[in-house]
Structures are given as C-alpha cells and as structure tokens.
PDB file of C-alpha atoms in Angstrom:
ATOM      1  CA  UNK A   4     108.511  30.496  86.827  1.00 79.00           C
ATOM      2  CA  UNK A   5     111.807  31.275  87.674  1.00 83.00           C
ATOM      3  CA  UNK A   6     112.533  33.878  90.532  1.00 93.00           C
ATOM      4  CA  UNK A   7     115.041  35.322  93.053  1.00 96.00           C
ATOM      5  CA  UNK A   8     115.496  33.746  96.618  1.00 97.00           C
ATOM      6  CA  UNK A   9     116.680  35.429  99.272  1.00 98.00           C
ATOM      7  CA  UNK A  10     118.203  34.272 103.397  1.00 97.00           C
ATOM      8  CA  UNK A  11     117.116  34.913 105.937  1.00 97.00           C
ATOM      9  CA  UNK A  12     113.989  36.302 105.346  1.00 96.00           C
ATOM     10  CA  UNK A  13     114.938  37.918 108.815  1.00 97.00           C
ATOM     11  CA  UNK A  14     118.195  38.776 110.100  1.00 97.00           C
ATOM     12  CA  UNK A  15     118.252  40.153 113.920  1.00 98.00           C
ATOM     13  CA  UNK A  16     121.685  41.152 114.982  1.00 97.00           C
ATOM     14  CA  UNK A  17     123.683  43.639 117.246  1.00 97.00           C
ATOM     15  CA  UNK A  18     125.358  46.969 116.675  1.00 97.00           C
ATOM     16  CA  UNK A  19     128.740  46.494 115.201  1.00 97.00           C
ATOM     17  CA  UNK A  20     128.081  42.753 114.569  1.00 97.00           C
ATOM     18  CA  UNK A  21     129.130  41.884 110.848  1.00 97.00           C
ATOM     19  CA  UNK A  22     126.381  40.101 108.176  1.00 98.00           C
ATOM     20  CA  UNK A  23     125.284  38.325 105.383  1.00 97.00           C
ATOM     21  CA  UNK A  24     122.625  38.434 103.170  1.00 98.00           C
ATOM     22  CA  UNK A  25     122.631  36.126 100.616  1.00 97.00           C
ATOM     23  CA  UNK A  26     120.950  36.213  97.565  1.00 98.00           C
ATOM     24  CA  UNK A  27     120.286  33.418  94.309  1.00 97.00           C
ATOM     25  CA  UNK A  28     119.689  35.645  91.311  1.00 96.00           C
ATOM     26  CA  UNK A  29     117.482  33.999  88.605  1.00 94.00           C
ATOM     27  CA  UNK A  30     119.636  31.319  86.291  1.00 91.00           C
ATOM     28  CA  UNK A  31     121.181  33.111  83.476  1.00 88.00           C
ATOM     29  CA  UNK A  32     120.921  36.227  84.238  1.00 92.00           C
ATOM     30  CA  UNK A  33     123.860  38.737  84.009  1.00 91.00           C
ATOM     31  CA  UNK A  34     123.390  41.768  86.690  1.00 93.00           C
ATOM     32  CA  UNK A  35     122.843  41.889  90.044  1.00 95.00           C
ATOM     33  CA  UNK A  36     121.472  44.618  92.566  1.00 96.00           C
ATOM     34  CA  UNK A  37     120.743  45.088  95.795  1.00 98.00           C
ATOM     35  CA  UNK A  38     118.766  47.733  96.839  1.00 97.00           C
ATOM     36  CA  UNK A  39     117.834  48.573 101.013  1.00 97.00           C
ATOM     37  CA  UNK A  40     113.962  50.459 101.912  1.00 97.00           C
ATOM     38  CA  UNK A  41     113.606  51.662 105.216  1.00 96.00           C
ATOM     39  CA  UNK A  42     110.473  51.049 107.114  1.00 94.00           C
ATOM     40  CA  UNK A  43     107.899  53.787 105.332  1.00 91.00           C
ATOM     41  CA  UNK A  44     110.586  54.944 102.809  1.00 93.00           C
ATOM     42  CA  UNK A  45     111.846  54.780  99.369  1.00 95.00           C
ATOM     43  CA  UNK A  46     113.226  51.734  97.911  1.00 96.00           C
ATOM     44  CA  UNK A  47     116.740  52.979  97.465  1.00 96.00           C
ATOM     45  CA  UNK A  48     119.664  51.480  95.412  1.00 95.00           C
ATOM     46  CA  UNK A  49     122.581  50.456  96.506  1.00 97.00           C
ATOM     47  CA  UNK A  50     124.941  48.754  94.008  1.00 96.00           C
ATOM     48  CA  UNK A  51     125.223  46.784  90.511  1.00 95.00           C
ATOM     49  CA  UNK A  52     127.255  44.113  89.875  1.00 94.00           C
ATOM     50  CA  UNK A  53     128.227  42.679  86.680  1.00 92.00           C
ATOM     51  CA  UNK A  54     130.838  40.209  84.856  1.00 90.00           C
ATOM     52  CA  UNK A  55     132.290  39.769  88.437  1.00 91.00           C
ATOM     53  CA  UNK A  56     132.641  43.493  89.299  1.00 93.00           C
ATOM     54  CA  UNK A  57     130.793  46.488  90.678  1.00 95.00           C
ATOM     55  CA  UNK A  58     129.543  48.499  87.841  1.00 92.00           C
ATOM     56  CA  UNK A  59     128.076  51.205  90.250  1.00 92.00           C
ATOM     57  CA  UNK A  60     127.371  52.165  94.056  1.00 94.00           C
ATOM     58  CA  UNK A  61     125.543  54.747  95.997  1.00 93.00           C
ATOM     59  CA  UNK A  62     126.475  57.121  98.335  1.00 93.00           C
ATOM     60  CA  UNK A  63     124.920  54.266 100.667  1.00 94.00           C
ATOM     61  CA  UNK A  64     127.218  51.764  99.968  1.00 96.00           C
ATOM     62  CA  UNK A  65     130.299  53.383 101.807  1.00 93.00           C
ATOM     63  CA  UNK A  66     133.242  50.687 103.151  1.00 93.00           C
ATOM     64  CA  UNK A  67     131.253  49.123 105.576  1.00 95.00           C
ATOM     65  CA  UNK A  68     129.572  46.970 102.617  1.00 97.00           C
ATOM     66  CA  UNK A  69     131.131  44.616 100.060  1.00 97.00           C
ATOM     67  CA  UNK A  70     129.078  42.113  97.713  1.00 97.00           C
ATOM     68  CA  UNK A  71     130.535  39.169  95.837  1.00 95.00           C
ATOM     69  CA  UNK A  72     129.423  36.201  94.129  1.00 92.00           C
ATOM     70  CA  UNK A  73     131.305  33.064  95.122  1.00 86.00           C
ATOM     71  CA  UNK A  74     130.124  30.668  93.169  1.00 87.00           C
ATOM     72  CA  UNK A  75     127.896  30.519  89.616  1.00 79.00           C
ATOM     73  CA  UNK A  76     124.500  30.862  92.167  1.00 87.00           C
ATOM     74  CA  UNK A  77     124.766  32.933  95.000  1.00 94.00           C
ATOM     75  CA  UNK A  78     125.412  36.524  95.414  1.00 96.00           C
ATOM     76  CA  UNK A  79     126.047  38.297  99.123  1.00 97.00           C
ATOM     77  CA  UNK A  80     125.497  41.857 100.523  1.00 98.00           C
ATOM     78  CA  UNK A  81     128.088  41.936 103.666  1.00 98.00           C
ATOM     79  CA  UNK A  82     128.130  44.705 105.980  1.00 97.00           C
ATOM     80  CA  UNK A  83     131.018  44.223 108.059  1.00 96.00           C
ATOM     81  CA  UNK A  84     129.868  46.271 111.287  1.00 95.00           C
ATOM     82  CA  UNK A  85     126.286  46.657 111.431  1.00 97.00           C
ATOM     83  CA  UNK A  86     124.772  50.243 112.618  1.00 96.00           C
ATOM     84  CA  UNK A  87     121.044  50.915 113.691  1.00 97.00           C
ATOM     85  CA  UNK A  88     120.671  52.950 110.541  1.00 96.00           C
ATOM     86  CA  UNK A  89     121.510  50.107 108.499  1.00 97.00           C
ATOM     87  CA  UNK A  90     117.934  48.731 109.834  1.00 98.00           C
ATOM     88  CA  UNK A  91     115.877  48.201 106.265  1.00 97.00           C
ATOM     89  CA  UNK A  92     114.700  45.746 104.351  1.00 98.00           C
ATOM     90  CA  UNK A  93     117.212  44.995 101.843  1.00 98.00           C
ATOM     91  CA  UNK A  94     115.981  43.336  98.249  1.00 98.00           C
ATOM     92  CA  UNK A  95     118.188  41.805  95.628  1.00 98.00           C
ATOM     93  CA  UNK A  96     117.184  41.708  92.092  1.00 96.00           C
ATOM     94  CA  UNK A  97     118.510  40.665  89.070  1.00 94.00           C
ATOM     95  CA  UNK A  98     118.164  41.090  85.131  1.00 92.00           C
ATOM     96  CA  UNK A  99     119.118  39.141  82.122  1.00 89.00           C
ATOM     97  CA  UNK A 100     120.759  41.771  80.555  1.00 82.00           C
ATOM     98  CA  UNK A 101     121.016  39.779  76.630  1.00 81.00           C
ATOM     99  CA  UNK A 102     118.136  41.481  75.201  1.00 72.00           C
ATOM    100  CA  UNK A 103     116.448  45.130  75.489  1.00 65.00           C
ATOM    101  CA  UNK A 104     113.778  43.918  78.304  1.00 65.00           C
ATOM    102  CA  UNK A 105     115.225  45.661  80.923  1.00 71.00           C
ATOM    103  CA  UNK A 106     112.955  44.247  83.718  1.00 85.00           C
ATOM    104  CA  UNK A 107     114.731  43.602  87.077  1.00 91.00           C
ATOM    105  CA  UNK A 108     113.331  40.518  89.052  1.00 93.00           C
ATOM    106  CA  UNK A 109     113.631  41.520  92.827  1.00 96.00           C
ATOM    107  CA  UNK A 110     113.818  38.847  95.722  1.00 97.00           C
ATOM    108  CA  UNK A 111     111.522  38.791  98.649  1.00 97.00           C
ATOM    109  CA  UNK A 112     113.867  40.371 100.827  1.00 97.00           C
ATOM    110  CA  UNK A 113     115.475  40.338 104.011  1.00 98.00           C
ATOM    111  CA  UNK A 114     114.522  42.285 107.286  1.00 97.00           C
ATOM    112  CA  UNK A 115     117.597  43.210 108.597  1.00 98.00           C
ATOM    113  CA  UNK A 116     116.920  44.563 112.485  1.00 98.00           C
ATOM    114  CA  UNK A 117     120.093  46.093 114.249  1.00 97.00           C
ATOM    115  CA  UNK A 118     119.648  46.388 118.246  1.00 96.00           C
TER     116      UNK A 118
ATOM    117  CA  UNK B 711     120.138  65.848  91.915  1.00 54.00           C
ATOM    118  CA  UNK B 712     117.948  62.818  90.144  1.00 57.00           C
ATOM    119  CA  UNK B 713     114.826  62.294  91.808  1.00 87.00           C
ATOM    120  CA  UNK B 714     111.553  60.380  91.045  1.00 95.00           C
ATOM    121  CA  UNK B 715     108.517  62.487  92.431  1.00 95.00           C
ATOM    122  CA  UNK B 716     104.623  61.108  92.822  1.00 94.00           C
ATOM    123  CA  UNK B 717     101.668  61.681  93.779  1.00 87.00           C
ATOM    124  CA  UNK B 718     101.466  60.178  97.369  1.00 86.00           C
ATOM    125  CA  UNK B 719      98.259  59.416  98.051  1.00 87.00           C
ATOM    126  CA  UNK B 720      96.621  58.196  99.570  1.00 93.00           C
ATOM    127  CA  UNK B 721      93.208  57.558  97.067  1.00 95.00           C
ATOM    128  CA  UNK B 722      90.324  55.799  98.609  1.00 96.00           C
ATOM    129  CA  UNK B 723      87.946  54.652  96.076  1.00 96.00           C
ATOM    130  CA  UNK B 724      85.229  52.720  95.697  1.00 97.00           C
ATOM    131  CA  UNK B 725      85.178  49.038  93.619  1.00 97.00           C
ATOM    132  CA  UNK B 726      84.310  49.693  90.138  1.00 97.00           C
ATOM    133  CA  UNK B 727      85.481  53.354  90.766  1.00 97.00           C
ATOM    134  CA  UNK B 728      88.957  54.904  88.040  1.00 97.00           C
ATOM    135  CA  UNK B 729      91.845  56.280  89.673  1.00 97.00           C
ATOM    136  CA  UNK B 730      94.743  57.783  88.086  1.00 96.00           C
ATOM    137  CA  UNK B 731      98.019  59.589  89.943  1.00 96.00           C
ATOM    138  CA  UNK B 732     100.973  60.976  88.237  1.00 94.00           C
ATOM    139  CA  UNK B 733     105.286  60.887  88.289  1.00 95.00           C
ATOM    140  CA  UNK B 734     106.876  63.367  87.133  1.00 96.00           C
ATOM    141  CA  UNK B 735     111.111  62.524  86.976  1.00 95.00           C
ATOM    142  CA  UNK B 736     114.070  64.793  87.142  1.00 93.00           C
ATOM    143  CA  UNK B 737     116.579  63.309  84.636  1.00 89.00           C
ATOM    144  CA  UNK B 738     115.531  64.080  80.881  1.00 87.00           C
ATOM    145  CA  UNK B 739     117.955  61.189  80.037  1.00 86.00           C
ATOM    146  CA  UNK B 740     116.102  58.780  81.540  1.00 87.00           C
ATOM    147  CA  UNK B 741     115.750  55.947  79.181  1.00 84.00           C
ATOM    148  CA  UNK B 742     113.224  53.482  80.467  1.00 88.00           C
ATOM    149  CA  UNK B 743     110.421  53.768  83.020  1.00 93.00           C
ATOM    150  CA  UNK B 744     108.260  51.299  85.234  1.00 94.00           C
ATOM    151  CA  UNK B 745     105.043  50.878  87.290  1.00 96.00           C
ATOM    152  CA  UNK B 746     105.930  48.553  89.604  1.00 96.00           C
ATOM    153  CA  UNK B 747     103.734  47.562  92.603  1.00 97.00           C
ATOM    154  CA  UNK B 748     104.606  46.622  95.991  1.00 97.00           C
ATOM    155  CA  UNK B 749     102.273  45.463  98.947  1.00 95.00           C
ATOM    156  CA  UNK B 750     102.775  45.757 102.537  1.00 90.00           C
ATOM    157  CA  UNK B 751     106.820  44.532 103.219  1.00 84.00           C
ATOM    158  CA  UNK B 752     106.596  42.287 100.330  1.00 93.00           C
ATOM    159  CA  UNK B 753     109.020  42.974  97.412  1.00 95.00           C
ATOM    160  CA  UNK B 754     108.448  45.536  94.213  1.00 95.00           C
ATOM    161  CA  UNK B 755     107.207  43.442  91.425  1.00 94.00           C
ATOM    162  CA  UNK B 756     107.007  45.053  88.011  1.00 93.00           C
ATOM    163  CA  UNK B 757     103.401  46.044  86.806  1.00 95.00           C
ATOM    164  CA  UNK B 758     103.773  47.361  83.470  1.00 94.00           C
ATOM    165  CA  UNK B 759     106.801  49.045  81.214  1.00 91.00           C
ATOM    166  CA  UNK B 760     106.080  52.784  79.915  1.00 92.00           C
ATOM    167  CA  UNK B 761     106.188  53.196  76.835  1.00 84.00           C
ATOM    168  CA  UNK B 762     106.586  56.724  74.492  1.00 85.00           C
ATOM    169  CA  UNK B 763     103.174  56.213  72.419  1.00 84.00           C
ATOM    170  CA  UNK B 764     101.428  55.474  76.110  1.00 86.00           C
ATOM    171  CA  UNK B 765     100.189  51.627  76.576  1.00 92.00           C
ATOM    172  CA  UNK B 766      97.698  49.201  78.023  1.00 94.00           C
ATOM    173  CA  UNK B 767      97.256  45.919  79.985  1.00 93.00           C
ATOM    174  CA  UNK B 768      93.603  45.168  81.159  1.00 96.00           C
ATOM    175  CA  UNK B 769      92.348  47.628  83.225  1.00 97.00           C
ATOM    176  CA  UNK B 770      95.933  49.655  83.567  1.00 97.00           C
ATOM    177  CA  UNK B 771      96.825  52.133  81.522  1.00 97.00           C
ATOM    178  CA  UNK B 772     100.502  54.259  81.456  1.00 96.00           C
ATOM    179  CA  UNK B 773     101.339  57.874  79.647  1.00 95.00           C
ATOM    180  CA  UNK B 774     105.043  58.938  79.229  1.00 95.00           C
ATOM    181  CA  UNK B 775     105.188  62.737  78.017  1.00 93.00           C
ATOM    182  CA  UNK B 776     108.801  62.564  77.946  1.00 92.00           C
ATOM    183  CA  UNK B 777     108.574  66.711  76.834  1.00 92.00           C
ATOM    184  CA  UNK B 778     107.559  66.967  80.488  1.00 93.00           C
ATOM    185  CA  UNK B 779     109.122  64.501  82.197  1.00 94.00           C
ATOM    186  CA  UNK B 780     105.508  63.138  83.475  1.00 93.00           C
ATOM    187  CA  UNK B 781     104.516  59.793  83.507  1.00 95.00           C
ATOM    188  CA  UNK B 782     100.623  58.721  84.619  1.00 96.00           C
ATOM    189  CA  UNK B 783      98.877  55.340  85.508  1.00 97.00           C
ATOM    190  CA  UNK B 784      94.920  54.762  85.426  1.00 97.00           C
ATOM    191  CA  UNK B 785      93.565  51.804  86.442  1.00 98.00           C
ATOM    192  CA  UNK B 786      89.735  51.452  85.728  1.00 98.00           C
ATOM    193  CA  UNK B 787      87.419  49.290  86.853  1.00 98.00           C
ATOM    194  CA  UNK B 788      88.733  48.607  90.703  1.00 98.00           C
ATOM    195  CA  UNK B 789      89.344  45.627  92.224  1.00 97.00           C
ATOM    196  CA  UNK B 790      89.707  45.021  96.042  1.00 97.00           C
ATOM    197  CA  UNK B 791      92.762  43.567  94.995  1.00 97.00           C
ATOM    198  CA  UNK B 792      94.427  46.887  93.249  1.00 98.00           C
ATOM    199  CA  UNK B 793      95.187  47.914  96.593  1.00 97.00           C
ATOM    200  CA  UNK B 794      98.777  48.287  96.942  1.00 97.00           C
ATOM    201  CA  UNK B 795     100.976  51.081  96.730  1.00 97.00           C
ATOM    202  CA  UNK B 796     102.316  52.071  93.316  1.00 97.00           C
ATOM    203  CA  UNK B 797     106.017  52.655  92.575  1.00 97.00           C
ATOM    204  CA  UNK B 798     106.986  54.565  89.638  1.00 96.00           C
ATOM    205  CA  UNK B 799     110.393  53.430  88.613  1.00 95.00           C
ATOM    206  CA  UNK B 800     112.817  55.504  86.352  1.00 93.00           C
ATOM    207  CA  UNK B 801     115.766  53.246  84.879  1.00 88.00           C
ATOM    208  CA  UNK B 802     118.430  55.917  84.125  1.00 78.00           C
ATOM    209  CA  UNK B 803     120.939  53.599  82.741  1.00 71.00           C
ATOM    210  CA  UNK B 804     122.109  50.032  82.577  1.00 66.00           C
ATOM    211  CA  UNK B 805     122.745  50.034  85.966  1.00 73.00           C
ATOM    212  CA  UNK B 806     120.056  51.050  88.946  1.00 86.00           C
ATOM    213  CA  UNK B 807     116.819  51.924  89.253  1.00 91.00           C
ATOM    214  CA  UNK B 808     115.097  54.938  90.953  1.00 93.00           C
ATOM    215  CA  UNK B 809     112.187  54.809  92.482  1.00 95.00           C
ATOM    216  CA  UNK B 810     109.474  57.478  93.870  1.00 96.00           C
ATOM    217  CA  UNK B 811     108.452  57.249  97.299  1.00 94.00           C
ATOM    218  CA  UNK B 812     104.938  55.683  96.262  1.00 95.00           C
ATOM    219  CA  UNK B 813     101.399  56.024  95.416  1.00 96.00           C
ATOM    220  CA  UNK B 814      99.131  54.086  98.119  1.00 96.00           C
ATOM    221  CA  UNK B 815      95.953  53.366  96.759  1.00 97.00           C
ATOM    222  CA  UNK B 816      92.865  51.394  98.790  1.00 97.00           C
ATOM    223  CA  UNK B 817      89.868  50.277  97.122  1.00 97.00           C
ATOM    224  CA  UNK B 818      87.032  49.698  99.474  1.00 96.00           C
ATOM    225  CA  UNK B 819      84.012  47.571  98.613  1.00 94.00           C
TER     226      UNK B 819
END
C-alpha cells in the first residue's frame, strides 16, 4: 500500500539554526500539507500546497517557513531560523485530489527538538 | 473563530464494554468530517468518514447532526487494541484540516 515517508524521523538542532524536513507524498497525488502538534496538543495546520503553489497558510506559518517541491517526489518544510517554540512534531500528508474522497494520507512525522 | 471541540476524556472501560464521546464544530460550512485515530507520537491515520445519514464499519459507528453541528463515535464491543486517542477532524474546504484536541480512550482487560 502506498504511503507518505518522511526524514528524519528526528531532527535535533539549535536555536536560530535553519532546517529541513523533507517529505515524499504518495505517487499521484495532487496536494500537499504539512501540519506541526506540539507535545500534548492539537494537531495544527500549517499550509497547502498545490499545482506548485501555496493554496493556504496559517497564522503559524509566518516568514520564517517556506515549502517547495523540487523535484516530481519530494516536498520540504524549511524553517530558516529555528526557535524553541517551533519544537513539535511536524506531519506531512497528502491527498489525491481527482475524485471526491477527500482522505489525507499523513507521514510518520518528524520530531523536530530546538535546544 | 473555527474550532473543533470534544469530549476529552479520558474513558476507561472495560473489554467488551461501549463507549461513545461527542464533537461538536464551529463552522456550519464545514463540508466533510473525519474520525481519525492517532496513538502515542505516531501519526493521525483516518478511521472512518462521517457521513449525513450516520454510518458504520465493524464495531464503529459515526452520527453527523449537521443542524447542531455535533458529530458522535461509538465503538462497541472493546478491544485492548481501541485504545488510542480519537481525533475528530472537520475538513472546511479543499485545503486544511481541523482537528479537536482529542478523545483518549483506554480499554483495560
């Protein structure tokens, strides 16, 4: 069965250090989240991305974040100067977006720990 | 301001026992809604779609009263492995999800 992968599965970096999370969306598949859920919280969205572009973004996702897709496989979350608030275990999903089934299919995550 | 509101538990119940917990969701445009399930720092993973005339799937079973913005899961018949915490997931438009904070539920044998 096709599914989402996700690296690291662990990311430990410093305050104001920048980083990627990467992300391989399920082939075929036409949108692209990420969503962040701090430790004991709400899973909380982020940002959509679709046909190459941001289609929408939280209040989260201030300038400090970007996404992209480089290639036809892999899509990135980069925050560019990491803050112990950004702390959270951050979960990519994806949908396929050709039919009414509107299920998102969400990675395994990374643990992202700022120091 | 949209928001996604449950029950949060948690229920302690016995194998064999029924639980049921409740949503209710702020948005009356909300278009599609979710019971997804998510155990201990692994990822959400989608249970079962809502849908308007209520529906099944083995032991789980989902209202939607869209008049009051409620939605309800029952599972019957616990297993050991129900336990999990329950996320009831609101899809207000094409593009992101909204989740509650969770239902934890533990079934004890």
């Amino acid at each position: 069965e096709p599914e989402v992968t996700q690296t690291p599965s662990h990311q430990v970096t410093q305050m104001g250090q920048e980083v990627i999370l990467r992300c391989v969306p399920i082939s075929n598949h036409l949108y692209f989240y990420w969503y962040r859920q701090i430790l004991g919280q709400k899973v909380e969205f982020l940002v959509s991305f679709y046909n190459n572009e941001i289609s929408e973004k939280s209040e989260i996702f201030d300038d400090q974040f970007s996404v992209e897709r480089p290639d036809g496989s892999n899509f990135t979350l980069k925050i560019r100067s990491t803050k112990l608030e950004d702390s959270a275990m951050y979960f990519c999903a994806s949908r396929d977006g050709r039919n009414s089934y509107n299920e998102q299919f969400f990675g395994p995550g990374t643990r992202l720990t700022v120091l | 301001r949209k928001e996604v509101e449950q029950d949060p538990g948690p229920f302690n119940v016995p194998e064999g026992a029924t639980v049921a917990f409740n949503c209710t969701y702020s948005n009356s445009a909300s278009q599609s809604f979710f019971w997804y399930r998510q155990d201990c720092r692994k990822e959400p993973k989608l249970l079962m779609s809502v849908y308007s005339s209520g529906n099944e799937d083995g032991r789980f079973t989902a209202q939607l009263n869209r008049a009051s913005q409620y939605i309800s899961l029952l599972i019957r018949d616990s297993k050991l492995s129900d336990s999990a915490t329950y996320l009831c997931v609101v899809n207000d438009d094409d593009y992101k999800l909204s989740f509650g904070a969770g239902t934890t539920v533990t079934v004890r044998a």
